[in-house]
PDB file of N, CA and C in Angstrom:
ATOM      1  N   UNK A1491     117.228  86.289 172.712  1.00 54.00           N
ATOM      2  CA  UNK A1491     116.681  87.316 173.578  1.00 54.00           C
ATOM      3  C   UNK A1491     117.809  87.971 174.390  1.00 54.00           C
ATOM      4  N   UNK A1492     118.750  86.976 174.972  1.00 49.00           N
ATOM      5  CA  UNK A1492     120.082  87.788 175.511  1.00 49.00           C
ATOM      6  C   UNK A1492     120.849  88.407 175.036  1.00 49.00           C
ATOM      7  N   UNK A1493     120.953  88.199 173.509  1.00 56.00           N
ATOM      8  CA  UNK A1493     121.893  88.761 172.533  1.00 56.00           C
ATOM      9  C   UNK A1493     121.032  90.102 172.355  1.00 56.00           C
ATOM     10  N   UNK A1494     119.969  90.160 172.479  1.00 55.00           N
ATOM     11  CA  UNK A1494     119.213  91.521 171.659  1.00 55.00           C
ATOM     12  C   UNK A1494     119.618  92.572 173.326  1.00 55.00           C
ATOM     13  N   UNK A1495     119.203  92.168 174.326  1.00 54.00           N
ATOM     14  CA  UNK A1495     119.462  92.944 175.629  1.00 54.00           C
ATOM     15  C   UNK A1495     120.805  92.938 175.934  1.00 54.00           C
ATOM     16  N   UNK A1496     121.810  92.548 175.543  1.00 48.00           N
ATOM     17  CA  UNK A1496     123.900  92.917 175.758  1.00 48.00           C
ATOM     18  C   UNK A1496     123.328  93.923 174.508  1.00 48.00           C
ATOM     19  N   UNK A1497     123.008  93.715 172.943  1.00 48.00           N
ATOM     20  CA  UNK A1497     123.188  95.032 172.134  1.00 48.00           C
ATOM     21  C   UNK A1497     122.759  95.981 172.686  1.00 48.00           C
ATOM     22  N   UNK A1498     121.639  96.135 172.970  1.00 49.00           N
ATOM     23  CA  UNK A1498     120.471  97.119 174.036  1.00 49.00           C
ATOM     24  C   UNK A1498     121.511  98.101 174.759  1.00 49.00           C
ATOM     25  N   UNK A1499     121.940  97.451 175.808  1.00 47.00           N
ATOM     26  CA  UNK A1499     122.921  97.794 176.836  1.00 47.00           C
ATOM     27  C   UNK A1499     124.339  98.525 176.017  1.00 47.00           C
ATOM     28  N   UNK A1500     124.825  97.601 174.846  1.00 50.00           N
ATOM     29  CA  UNK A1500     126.263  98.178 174.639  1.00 50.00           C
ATOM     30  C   UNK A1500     125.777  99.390 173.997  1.00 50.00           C
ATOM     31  N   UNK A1501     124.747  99.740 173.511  1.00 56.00           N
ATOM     32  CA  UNK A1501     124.545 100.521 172.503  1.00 56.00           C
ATOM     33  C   UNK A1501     124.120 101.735 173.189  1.00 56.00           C
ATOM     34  N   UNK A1502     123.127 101.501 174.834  1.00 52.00           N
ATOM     35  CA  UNK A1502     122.711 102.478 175.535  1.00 52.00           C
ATOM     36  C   UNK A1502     124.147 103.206 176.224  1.00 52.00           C
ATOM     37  N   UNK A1503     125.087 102.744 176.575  1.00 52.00           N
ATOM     38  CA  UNK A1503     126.530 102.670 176.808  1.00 52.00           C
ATOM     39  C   UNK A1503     127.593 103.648 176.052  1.00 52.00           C
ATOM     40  N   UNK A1504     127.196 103.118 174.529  1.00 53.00           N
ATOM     41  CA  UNK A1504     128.519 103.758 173.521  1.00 53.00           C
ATOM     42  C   UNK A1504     127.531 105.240 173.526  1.00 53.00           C
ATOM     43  N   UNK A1505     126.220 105.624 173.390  1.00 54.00           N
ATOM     44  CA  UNK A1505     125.613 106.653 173.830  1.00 54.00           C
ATOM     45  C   UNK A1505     125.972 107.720 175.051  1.00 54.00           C
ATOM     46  N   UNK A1506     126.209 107.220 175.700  1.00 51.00           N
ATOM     47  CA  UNK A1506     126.596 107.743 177.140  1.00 51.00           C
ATOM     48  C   UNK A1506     127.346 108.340 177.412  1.00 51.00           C
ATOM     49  N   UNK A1507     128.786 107.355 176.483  1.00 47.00           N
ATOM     50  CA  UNK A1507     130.344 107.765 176.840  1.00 47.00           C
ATOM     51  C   UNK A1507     130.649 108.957 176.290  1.00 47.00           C
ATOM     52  N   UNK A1508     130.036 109.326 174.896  1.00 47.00           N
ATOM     53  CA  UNK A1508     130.682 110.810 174.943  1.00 47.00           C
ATOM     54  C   UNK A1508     130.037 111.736 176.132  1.00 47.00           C
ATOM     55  N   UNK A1509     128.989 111.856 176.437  1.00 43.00           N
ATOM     56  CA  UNK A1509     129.060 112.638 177.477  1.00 43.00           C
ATOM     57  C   UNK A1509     129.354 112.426 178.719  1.00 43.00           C
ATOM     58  N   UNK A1510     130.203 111.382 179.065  1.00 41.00           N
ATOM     59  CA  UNK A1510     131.168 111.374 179.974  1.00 41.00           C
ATOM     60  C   UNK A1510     132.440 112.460 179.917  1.00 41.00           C
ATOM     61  N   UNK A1511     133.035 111.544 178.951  1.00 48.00           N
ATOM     62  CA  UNK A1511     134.447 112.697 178.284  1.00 48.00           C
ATOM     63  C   UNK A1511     134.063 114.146 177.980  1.00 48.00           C
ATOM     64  N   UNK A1512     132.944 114.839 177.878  1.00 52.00           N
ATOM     65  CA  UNK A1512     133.051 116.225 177.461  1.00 52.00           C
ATOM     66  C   UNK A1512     131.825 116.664 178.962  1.00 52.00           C
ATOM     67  N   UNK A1513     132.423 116.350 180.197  1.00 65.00           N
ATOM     68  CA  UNK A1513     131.829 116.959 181.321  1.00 65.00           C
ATOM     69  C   UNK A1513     131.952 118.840 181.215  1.00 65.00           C
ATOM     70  N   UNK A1514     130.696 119.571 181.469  1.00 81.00           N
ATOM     71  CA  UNK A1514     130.416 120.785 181.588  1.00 81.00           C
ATOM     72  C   UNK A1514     131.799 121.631 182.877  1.00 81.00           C
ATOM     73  N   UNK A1515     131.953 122.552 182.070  1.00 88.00           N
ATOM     74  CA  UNK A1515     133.267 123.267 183.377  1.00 88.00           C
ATOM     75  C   UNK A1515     132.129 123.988 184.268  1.00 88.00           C
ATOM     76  N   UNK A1516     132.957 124.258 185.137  1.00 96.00           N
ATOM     77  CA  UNK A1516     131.939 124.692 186.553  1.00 96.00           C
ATOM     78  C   UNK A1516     132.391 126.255 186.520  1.00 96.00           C
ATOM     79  N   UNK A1517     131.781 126.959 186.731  1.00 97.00           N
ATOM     80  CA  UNK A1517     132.116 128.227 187.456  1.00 97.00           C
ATOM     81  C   UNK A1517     132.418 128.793 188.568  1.00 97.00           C
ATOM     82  N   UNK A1518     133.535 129.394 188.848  1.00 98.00           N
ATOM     83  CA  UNK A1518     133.793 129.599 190.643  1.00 98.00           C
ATOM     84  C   UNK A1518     133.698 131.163 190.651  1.00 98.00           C
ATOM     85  N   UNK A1519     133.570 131.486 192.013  1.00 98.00           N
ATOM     86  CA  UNK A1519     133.650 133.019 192.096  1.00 98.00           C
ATOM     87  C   UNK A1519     134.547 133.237 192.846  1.00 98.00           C
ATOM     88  N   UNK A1520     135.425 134.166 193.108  1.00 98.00           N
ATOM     89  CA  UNK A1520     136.270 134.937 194.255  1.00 98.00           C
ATOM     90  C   UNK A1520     136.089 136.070 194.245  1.00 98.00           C
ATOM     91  N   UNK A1521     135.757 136.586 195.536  1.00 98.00           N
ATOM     92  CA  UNK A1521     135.793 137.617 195.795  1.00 98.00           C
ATOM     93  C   UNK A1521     136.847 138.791 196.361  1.00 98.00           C
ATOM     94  N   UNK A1522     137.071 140.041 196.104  1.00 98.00           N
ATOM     95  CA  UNK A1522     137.955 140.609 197.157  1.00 98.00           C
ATOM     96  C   UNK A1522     137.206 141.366 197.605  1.00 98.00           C
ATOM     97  N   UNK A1523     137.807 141.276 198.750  1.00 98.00           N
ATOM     98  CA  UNK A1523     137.398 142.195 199.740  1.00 98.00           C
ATOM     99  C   UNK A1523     138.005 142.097 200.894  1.00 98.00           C
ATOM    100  N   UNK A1524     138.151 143.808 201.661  1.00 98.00           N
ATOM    101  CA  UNK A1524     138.677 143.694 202.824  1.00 98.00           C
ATOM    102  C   UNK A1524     140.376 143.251 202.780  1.00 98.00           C
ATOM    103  N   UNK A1525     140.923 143.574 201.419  1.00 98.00           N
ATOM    104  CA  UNK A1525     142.332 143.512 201.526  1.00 98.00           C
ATOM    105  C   UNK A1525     142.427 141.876 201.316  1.00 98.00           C
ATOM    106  N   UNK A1526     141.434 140.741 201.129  1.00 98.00           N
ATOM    107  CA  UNK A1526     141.607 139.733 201.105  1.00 98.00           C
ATOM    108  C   UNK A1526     140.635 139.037 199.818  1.00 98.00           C
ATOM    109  N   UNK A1527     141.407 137.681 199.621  1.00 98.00           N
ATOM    110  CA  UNK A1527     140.573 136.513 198.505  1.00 98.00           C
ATOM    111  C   UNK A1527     139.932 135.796 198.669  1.00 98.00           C
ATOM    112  N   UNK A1528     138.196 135.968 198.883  1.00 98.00           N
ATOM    113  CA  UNK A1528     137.886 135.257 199.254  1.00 98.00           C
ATOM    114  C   UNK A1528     136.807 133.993 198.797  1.00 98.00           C
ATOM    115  N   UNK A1529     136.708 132.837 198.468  1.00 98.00           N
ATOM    116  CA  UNK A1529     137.817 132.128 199.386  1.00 98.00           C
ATOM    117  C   UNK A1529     139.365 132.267 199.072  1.00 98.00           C
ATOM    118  N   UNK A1530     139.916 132.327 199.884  1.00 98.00           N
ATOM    119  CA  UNK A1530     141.927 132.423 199.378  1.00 98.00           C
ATOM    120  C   UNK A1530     142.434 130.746 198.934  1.00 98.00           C
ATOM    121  N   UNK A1531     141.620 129.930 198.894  1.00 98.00           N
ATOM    122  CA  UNK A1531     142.207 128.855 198.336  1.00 98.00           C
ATOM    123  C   UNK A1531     141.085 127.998 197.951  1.00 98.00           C
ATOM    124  N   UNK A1532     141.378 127.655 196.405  1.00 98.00           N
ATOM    125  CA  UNK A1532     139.979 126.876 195.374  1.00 98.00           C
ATOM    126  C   UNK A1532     140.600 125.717 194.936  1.00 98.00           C
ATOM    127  N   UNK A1533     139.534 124.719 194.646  1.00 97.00           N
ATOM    128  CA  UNK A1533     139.749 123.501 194.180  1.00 97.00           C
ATOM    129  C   UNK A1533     138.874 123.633 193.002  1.00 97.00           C
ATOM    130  N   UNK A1534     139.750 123.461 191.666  1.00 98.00           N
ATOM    131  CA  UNK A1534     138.871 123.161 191.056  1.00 98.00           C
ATOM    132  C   UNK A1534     139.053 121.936 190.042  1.00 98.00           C
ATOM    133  N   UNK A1535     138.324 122.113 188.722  1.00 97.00           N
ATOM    134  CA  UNK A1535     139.037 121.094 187.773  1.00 97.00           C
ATOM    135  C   UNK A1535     139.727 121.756 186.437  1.00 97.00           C
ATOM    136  N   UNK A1536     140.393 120.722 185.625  1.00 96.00           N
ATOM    137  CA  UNK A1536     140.569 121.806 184.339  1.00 96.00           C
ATOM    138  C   UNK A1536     139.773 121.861 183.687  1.00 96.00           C
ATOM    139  N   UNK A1537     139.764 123.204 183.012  1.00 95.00           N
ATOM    140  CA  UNK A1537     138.881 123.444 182.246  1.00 95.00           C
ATOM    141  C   UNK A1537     137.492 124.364 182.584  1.00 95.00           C
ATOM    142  N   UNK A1538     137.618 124.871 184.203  1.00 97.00           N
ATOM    143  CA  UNK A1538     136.757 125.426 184.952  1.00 97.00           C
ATOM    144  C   UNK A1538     137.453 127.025 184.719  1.00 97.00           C
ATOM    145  N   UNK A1539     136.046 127.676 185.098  1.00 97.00           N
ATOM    146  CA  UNK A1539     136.551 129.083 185.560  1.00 97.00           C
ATOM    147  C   UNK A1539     136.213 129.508 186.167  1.00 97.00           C
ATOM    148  N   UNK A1540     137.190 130.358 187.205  1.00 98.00           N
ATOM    149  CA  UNK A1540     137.389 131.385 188.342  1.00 98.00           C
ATOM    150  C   UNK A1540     137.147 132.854 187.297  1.00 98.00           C
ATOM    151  N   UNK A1541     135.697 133.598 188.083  1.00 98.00           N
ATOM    152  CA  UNK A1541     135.461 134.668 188.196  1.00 98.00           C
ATOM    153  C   UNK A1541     136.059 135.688 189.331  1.00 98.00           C
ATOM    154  N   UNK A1542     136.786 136.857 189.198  1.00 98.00           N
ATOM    155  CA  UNK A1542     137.402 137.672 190.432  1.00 98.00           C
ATOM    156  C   UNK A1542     136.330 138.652 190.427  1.00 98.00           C
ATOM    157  N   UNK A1543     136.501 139.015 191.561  1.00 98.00           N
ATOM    158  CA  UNK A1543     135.676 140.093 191.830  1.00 98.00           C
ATOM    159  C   UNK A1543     136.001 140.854 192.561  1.00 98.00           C
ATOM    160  N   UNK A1544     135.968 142.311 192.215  1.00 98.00           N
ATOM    161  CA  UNK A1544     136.474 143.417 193.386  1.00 98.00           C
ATOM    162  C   UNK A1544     135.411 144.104 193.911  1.00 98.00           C
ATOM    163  N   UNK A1545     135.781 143.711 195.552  1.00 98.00           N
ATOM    164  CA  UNK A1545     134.514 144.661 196.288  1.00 98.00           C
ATOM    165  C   UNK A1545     135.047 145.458 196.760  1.00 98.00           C
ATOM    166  N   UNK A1546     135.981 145.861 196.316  1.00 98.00           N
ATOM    167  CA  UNK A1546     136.979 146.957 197.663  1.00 98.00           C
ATOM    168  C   UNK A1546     137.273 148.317 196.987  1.00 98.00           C
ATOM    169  N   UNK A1547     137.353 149.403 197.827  1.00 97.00           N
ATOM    170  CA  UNK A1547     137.767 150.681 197.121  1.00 97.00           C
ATOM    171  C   UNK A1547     138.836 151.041 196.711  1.00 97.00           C
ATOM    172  N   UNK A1548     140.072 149.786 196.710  1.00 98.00           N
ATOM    173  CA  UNK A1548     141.392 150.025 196.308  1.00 98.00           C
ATOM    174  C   UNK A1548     141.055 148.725 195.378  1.00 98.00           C
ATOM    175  N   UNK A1549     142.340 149.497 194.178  1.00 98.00           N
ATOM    176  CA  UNK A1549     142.467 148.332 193.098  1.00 98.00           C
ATOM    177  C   UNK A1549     143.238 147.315 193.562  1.00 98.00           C
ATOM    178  N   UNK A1550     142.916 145.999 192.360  1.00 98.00           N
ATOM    179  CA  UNK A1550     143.411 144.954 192.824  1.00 98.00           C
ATOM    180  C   UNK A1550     143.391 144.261 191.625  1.00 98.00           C
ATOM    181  N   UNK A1551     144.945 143.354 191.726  1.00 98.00           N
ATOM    182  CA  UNK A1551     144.668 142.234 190.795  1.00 98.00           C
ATOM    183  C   UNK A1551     144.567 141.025 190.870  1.00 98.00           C
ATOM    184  N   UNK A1552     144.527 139.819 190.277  1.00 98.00           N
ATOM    185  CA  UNK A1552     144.552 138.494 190.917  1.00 98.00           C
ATOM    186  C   UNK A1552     146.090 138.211 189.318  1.00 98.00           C
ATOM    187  N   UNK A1553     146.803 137.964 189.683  1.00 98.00           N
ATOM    188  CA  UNK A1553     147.973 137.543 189.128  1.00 98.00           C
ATOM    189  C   UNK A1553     148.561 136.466 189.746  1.00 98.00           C
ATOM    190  N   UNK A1554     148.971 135.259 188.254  1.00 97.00           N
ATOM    191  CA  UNK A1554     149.566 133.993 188.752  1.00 97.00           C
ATOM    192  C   UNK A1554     150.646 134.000 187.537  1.00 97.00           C
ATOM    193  N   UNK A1555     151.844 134.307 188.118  1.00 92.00           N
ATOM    194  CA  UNK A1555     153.240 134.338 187.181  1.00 92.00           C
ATOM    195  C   UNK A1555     153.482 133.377 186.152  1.00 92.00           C
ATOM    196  N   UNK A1556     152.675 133.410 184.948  1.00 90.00           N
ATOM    197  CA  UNK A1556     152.719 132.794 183.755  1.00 90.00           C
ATOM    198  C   UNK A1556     151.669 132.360 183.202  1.00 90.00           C
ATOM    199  N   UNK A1557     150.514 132.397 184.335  1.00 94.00           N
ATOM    200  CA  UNK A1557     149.626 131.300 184.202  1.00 94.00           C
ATOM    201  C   UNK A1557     148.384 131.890 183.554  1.00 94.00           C
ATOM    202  N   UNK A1558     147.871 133.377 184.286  1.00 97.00           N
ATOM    203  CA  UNK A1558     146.879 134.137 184.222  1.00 97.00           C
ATOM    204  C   UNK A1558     147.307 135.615 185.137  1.00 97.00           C
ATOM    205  N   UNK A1559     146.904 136.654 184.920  1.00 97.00           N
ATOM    206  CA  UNK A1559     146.560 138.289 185.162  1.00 97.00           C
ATOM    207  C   UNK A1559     145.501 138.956 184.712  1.00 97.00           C
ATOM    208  N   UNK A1560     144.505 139.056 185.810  1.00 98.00           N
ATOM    209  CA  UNK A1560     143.519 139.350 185.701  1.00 98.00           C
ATOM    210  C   UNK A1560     143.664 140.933 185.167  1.00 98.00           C
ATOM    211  N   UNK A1561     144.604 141.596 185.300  1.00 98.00           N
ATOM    212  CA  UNK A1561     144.904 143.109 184.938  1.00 98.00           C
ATOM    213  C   UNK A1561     143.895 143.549 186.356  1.00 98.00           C
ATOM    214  N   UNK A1562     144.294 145.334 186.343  1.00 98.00           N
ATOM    215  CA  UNK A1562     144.081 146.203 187.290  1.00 98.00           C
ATOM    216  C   UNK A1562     142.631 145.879 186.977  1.00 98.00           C
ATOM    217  N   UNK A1563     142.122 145.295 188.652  1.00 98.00           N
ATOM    218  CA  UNK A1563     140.568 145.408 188.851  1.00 98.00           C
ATOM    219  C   UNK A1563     140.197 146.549 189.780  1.00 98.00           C
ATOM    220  N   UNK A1564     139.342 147.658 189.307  1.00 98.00           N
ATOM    221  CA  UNK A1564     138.491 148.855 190.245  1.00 98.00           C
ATOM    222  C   UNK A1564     137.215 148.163 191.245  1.00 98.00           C
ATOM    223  N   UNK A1565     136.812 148.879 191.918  1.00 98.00           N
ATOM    224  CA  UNK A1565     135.460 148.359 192.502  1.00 98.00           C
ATOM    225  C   UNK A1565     134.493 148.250 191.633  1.00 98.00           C
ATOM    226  N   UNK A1566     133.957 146.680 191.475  1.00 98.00           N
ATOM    227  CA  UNK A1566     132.932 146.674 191.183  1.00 98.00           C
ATOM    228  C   UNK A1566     133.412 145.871 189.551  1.00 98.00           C
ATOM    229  N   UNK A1567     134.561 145.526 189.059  1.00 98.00           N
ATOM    230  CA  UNK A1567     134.952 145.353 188.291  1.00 98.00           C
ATOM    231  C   UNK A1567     135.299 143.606 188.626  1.00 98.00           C
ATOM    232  N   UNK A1568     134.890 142.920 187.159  1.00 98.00           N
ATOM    233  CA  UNK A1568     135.250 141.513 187.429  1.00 98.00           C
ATOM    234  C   UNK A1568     136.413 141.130 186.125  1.00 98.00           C
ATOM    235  N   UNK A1569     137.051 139.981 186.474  1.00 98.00           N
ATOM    236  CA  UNK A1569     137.464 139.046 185.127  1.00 98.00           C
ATOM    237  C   UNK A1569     137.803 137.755 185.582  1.00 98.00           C
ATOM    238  N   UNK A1570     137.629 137.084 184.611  1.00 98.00           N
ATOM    239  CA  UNK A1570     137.767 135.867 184.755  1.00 98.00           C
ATOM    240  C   UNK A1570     138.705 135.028 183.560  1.00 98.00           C
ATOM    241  N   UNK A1571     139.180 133.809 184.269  1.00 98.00           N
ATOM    242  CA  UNK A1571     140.141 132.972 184.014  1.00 98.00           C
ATOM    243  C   UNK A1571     140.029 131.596 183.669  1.00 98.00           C
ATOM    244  N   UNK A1572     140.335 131.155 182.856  1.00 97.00           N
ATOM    245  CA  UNK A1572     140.040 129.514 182.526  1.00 97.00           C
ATOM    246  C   UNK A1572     141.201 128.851 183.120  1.00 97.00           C
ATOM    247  N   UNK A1573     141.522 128.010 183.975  1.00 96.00           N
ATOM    248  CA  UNK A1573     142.197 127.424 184.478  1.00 96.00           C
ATOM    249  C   UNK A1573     142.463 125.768 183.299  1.00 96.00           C
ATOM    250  N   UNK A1574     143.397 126.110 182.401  1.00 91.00           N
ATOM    251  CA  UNK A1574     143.575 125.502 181.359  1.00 91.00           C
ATOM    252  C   UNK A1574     143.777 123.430 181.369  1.00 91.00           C
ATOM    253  N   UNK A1575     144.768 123.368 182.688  1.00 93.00           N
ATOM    254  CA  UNK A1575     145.437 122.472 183.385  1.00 93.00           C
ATOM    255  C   UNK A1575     145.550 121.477 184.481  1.00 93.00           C
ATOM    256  N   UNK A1576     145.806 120.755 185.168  1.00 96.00           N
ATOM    257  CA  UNK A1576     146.201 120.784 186.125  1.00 96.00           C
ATOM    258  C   UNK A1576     147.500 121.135 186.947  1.00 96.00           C
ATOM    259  N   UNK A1577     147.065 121.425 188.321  1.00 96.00           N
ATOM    260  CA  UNK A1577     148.649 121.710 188.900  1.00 96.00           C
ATOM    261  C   UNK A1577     147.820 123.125 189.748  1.00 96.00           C
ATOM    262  N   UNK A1578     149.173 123.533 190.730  1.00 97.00           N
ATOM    263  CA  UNK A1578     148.488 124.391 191.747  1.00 97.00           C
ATOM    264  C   UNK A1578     149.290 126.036 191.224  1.00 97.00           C
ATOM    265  N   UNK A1579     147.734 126.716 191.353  1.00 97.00           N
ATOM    266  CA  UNK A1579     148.247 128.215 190.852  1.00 97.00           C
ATOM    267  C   UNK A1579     148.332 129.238 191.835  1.00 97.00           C
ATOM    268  N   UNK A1580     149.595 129.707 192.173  1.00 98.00           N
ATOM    269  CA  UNK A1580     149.356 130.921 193.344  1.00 98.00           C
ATOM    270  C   UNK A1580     149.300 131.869 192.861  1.00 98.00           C
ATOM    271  N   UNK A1581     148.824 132.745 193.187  1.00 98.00           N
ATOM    272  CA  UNK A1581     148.411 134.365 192.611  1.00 98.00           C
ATOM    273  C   UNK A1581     148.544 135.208 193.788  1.00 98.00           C
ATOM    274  N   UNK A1582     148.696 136.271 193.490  1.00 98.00           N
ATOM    275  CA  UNK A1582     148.975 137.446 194.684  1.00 98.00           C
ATOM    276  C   UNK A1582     148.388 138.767 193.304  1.00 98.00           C
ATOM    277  N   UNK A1583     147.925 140.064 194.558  1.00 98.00           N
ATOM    278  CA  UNK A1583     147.566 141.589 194.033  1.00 98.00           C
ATOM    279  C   UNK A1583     149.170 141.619 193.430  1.00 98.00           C
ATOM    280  N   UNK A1584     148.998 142.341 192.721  1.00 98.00           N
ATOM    281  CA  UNK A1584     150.624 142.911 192.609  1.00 98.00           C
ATOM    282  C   UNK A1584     150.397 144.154 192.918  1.00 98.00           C
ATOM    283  N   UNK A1585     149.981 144.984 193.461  1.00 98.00           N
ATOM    284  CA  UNK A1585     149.456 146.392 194.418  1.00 98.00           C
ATOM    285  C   UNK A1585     149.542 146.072 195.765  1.00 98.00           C
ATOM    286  N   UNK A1586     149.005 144.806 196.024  1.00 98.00           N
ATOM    287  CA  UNK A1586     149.045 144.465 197.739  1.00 98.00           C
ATOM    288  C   UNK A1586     149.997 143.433 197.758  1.00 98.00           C
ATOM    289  N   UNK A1587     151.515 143.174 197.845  1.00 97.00           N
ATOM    290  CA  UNK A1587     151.999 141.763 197.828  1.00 97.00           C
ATOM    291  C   UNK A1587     151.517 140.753 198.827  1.00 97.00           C
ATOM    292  N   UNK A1588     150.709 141.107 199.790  1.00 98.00           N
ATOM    293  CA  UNK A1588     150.308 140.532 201.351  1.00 98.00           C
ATOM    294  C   UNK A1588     149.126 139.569 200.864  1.00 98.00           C
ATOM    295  N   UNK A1589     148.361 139.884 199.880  1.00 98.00           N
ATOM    296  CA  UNK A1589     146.876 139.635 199.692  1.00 98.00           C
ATOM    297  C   UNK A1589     147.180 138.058 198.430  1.00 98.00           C
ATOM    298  N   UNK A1590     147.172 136.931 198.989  1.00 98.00           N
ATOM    299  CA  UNK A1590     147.810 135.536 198.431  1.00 98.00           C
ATOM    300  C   UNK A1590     146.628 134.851 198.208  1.00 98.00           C
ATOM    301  N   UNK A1591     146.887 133.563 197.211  1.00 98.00           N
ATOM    302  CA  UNK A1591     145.656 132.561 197.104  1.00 98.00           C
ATOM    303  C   UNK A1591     146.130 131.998 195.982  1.00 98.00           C
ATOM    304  N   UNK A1592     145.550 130.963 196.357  1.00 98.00           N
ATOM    305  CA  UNK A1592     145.830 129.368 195.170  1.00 98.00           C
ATOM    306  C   UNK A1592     144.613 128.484 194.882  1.00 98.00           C
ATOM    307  N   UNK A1593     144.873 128.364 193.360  1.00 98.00           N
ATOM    308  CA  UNK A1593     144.054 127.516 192.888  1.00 98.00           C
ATOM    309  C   UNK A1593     144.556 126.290 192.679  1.00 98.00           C
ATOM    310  N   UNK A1594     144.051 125.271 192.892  1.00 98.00           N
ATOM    311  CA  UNK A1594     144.196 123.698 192.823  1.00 98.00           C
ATOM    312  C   UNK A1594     143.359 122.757 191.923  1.00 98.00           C
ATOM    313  N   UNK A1595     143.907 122.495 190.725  1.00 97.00           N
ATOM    314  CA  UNK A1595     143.222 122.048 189.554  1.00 97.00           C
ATOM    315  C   UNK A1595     143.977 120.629 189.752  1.00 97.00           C
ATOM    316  N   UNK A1596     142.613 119.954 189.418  1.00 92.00           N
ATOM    317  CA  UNK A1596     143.591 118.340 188.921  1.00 92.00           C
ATOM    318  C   UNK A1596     142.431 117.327 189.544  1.00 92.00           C
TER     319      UNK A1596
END
C-alpha cells in the first residue's frame, strides 16, 4: 500500500516538473510621458516583455546599446521587447538624452 502511494506521488511530481521549467513570461508596460519612463526602473524576469508606450506629442525611443531599440515611437505608437537574459538594461530616448531607465532581469 506504501509502495503504490510513493508511485502515486513520484508520478503526480514527474507531471508537474515540466511545468515548472517552462513558467509563462509576464508582460510589463512602460509608459512615456511627460518627457519621462514610466515606471523608469523594471524588474523583471528573462524571457518577459516590456511593452513601450508613447503618450507624448514628441517622438521617442526606448534604446538599450546592443540589447534592444524600440525605433522612433510617435504618439500613440507602441513596441515591444523580449528581454532575452539576465543582467541590467539601461536605455535612454536618443531624441531626449535626459529621459533614462533600466530594466533588471535575473
Amino acid at each position: 500500500m506504501l509502495t503504490k502511494r510513493l508511485a502515486l506521488v513520484a508520478i503526480a511530481a514527474a507531471m508537474l516538473a515540466p511545468a515548472r521549467a517552462y513558467a509563462r513570461s509576464e508582460e510589463h508596460i512602460v509608459r512615456i510621458t511627460n518627457f519621462a519612463f514610466e515606471p523608469a526602473n523594471l524588474i523583471v524576469a528573462p524571457g518577459d516583455t516590456v511593452t513601450f508606450i508613447n503618450d507624448d506629442n514628441a517622438p521617442h525611443t526606448a534604446t538599450s546599446s546592443g540589447d534592444f531599440d524600440t525605433g522612433r515611437l510617435d504618439r500613440g505608437d507602441r513596441a515591444t521587447v523580449t528581454i532575452s537574459g539576465a543582467g541590467r538594461f539601461n536605455y535612454r530616448c536618443t531624441f531626449h538624452p535626459m529621459m533614462k531607465g533600466s530594466i533588471i532581469a535575473g
